[in-house]
mmCIF file with all atom_site columns, C-alpha atoms in Angstrom:
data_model
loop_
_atom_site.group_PDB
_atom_site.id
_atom_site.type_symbol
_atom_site.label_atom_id
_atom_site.label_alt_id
_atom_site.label_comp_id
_atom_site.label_asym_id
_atom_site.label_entity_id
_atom_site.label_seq_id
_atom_site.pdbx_PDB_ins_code
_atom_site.Cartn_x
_atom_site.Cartn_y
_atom_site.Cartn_z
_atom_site.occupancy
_atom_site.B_iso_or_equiv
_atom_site.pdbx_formal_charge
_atom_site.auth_seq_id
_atom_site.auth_comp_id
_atom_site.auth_asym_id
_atom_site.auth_atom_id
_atom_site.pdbx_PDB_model_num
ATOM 1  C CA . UNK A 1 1  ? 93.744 -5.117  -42.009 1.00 49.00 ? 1340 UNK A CA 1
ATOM 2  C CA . UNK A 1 2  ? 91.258 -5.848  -39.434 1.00 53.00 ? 1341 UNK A CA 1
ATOM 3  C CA . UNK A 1 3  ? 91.196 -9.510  -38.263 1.00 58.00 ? 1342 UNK A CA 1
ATOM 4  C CA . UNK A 1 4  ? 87.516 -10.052 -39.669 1.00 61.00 ? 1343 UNK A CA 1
ATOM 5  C CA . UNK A 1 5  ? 88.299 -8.978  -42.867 1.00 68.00 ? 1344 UNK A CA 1
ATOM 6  C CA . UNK A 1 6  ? 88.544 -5.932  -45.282 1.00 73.00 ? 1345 UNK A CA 1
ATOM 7  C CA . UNK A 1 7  ? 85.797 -3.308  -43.293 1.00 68.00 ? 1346 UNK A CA 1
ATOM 8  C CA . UNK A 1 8  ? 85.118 -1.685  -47.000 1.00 74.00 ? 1347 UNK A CA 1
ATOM 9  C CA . UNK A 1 9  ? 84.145 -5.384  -48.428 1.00 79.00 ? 1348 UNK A CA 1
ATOM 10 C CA . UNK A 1 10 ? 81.928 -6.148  -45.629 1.00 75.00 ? 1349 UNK A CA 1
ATOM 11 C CA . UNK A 1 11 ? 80.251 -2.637  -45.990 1.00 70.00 ? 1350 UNK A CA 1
ATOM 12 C CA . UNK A 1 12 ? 79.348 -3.444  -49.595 1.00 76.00 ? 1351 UNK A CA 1
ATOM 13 C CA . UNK A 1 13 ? 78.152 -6.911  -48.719 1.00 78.00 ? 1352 UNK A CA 1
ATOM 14 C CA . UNK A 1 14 ? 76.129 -5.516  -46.205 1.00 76.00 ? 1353 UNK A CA 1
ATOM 15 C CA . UNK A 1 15 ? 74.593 -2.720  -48.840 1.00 75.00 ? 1354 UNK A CA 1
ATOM 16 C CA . UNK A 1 16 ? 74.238 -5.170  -51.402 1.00 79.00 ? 1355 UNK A CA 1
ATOM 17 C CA . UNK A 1 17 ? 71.416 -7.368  -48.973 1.00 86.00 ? 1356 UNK A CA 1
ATOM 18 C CA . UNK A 1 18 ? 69.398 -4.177  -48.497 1.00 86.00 ? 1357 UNK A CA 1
ATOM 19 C CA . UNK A 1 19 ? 67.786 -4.330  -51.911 1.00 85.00 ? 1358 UNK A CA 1
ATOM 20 C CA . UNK A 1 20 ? 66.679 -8.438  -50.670 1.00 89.00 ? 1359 UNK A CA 1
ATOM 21 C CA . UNK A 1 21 ? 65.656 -7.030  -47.036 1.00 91.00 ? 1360 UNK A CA 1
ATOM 22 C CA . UNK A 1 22 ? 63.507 -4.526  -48.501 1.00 92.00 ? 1361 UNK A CA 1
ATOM 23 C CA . UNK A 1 23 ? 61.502 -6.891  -50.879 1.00 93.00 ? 1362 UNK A CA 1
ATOM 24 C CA . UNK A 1 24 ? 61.743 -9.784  -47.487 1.00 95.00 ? 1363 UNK A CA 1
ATOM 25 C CA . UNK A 1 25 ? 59.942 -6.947  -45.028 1.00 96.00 ? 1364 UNK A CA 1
ATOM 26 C CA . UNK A 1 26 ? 57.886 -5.618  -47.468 1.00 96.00 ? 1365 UNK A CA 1
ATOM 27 C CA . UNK A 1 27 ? 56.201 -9.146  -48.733 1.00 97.00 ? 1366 UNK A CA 1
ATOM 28 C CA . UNK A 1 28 ? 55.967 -10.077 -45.140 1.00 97.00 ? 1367 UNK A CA 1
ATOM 29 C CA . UNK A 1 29 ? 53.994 -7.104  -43.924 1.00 97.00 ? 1368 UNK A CA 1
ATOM 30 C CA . UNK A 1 30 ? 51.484 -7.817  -47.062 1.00 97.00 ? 1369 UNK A CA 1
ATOM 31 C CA . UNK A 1 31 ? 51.387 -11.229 -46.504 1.00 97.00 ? 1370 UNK A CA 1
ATOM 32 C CA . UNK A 1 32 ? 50.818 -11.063 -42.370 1.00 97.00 ? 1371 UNK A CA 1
ATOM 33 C CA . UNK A 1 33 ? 48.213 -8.088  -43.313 1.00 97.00 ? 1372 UNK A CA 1
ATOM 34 C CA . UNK A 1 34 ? 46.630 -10.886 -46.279 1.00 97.00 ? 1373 UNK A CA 1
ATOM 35 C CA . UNK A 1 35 ? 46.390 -13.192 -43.164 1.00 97.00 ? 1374 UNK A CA 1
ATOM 36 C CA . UNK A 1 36 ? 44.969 -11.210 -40.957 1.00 97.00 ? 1375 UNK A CA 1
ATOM 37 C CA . UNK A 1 37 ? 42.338 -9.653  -43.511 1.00 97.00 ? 1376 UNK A CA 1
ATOM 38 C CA . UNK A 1 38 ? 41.316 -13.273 -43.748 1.00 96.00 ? 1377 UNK A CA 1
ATOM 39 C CA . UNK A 1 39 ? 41.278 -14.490 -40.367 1.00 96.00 ? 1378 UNK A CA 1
ATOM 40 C CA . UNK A 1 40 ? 38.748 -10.790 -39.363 1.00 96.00 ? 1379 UNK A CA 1
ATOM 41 C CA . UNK A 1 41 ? 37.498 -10.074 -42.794 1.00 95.00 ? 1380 UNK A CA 1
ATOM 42 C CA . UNK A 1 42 ? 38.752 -6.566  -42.690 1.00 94.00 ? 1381 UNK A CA 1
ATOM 43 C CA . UNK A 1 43 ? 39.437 -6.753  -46.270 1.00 92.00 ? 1382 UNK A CA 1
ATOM 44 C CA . UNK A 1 44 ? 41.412 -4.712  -47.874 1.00 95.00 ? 1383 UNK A CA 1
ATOM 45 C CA . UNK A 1 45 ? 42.508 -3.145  -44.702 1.00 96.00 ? 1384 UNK A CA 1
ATOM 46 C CA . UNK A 1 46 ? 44.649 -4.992  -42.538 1.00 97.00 ? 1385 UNK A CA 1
ATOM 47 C CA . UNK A 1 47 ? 46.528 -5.958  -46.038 1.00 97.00 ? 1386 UNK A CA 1
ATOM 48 C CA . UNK A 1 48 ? 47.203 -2.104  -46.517 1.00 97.00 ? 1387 UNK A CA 1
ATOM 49 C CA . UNK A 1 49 ? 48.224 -1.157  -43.747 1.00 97.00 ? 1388 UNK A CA 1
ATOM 50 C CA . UNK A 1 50 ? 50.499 -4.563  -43.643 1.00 97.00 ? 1389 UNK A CA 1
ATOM 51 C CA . UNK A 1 51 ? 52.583 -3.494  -46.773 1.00 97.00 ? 1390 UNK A CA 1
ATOM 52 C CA . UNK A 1 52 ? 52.769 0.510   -45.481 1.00 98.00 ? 1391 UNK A CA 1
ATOM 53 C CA . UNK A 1 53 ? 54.570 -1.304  -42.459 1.00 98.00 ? 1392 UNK A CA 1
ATOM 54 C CA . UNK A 1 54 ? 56.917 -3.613  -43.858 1.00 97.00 ? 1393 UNK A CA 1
ATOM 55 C CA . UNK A 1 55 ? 58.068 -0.488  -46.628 1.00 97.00 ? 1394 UNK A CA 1
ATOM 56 C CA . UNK A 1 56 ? 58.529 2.000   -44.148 1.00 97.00 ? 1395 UNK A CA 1
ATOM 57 C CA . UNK A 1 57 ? 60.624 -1.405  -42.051 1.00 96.00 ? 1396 UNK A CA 1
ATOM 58 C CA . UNK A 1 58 ? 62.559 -1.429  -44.921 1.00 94.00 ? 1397 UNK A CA 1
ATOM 59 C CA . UNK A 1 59 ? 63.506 1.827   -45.344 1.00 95.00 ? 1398 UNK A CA 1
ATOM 60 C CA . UNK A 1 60 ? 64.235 1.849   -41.907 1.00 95.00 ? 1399 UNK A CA 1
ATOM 61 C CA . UNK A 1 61 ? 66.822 -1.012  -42.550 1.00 91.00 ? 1400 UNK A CA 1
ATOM 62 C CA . UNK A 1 62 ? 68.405 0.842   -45.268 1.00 89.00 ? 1401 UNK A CA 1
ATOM 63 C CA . UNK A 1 63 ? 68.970 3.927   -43.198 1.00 91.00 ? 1402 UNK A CA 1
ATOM 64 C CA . UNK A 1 64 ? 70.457 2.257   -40.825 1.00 91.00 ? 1403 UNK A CA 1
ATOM 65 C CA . UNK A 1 65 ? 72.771 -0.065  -42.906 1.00 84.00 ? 1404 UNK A CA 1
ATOM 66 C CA . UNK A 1 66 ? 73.962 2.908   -44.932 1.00 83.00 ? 1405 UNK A CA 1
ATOM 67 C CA . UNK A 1 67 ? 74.915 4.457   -41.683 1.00 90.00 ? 1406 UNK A CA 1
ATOM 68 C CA . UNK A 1 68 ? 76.766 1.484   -40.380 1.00 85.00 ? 1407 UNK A CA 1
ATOM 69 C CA . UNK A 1 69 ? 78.667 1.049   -43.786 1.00 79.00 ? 1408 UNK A CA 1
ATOM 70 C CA . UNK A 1 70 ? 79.427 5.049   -43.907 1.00 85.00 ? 1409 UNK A CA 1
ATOM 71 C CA . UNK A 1 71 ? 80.950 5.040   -40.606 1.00 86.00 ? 1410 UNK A CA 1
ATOM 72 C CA . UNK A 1 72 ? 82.572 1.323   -41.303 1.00 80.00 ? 1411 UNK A CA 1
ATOM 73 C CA . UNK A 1 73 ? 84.174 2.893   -44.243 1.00 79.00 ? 1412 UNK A CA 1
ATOM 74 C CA . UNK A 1 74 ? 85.416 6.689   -42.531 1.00 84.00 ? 1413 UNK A CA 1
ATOM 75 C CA . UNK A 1 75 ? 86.889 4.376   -39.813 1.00 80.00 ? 1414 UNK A CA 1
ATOM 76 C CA . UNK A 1 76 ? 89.069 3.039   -42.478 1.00 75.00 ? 1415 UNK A CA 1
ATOM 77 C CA . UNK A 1 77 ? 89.725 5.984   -44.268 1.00 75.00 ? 1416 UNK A CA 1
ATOM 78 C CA . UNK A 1 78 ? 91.534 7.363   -40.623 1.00 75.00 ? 1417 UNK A CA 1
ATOM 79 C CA . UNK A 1 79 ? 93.553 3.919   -40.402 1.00 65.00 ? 1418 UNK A CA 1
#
C-alpha cells in the first residue's frame, strides 16, 4: 500500500467530485456571463456564451480526471 493511501479509493473520490465540478464550472460561466450581460447590456449574449464555456470546462475536467484515475488504477493493477 502506498503511503498516501489506497490509489483505487482516492481514484473514486476523485471521480465522485466530477459530477460537483461540472455543476461548480458550469454555474460560474453563466453567472460571470449574467454579470457581464449586465455590466455591457449584451443581453442574452455574454450569458450564452458564459455557460457554453464553463460546460465544455467541465467536460474538460472530467476527461482529465478519468484519465488520472485510469492510469492511478493500471498502476495498481501492475503492483
Amino acid at each position: 500500500m502506498t503511503p498516501g493511501g489506497d490509489p483505487q479509493w482516492r481514484s473514486l473520490g476523485e471521480l465522485a467530485s466530477i459530477g460537483m465540478t461540472m455543476v461548480l464550472y458550469t454555474v460560474i460561466g453563466l453567472g460571470a456571463g449574467y454579470w457581464g450581460d449586465r455590466w455591457l447590456g449584451t443581453s442574452p449574449w455574454l450569458m450564452l456564451s458564459g455557460l457554453l464555456l464553463g460546460i465544455v470546462t467541465g467536460f474538460v475536467n472530467l476527461f482529465r480526471s478519468v484519465k488520472t484515475a485510469e492510469r492511478r488504477m493500471n498502476e495498481s493493477d501492475h503492483d
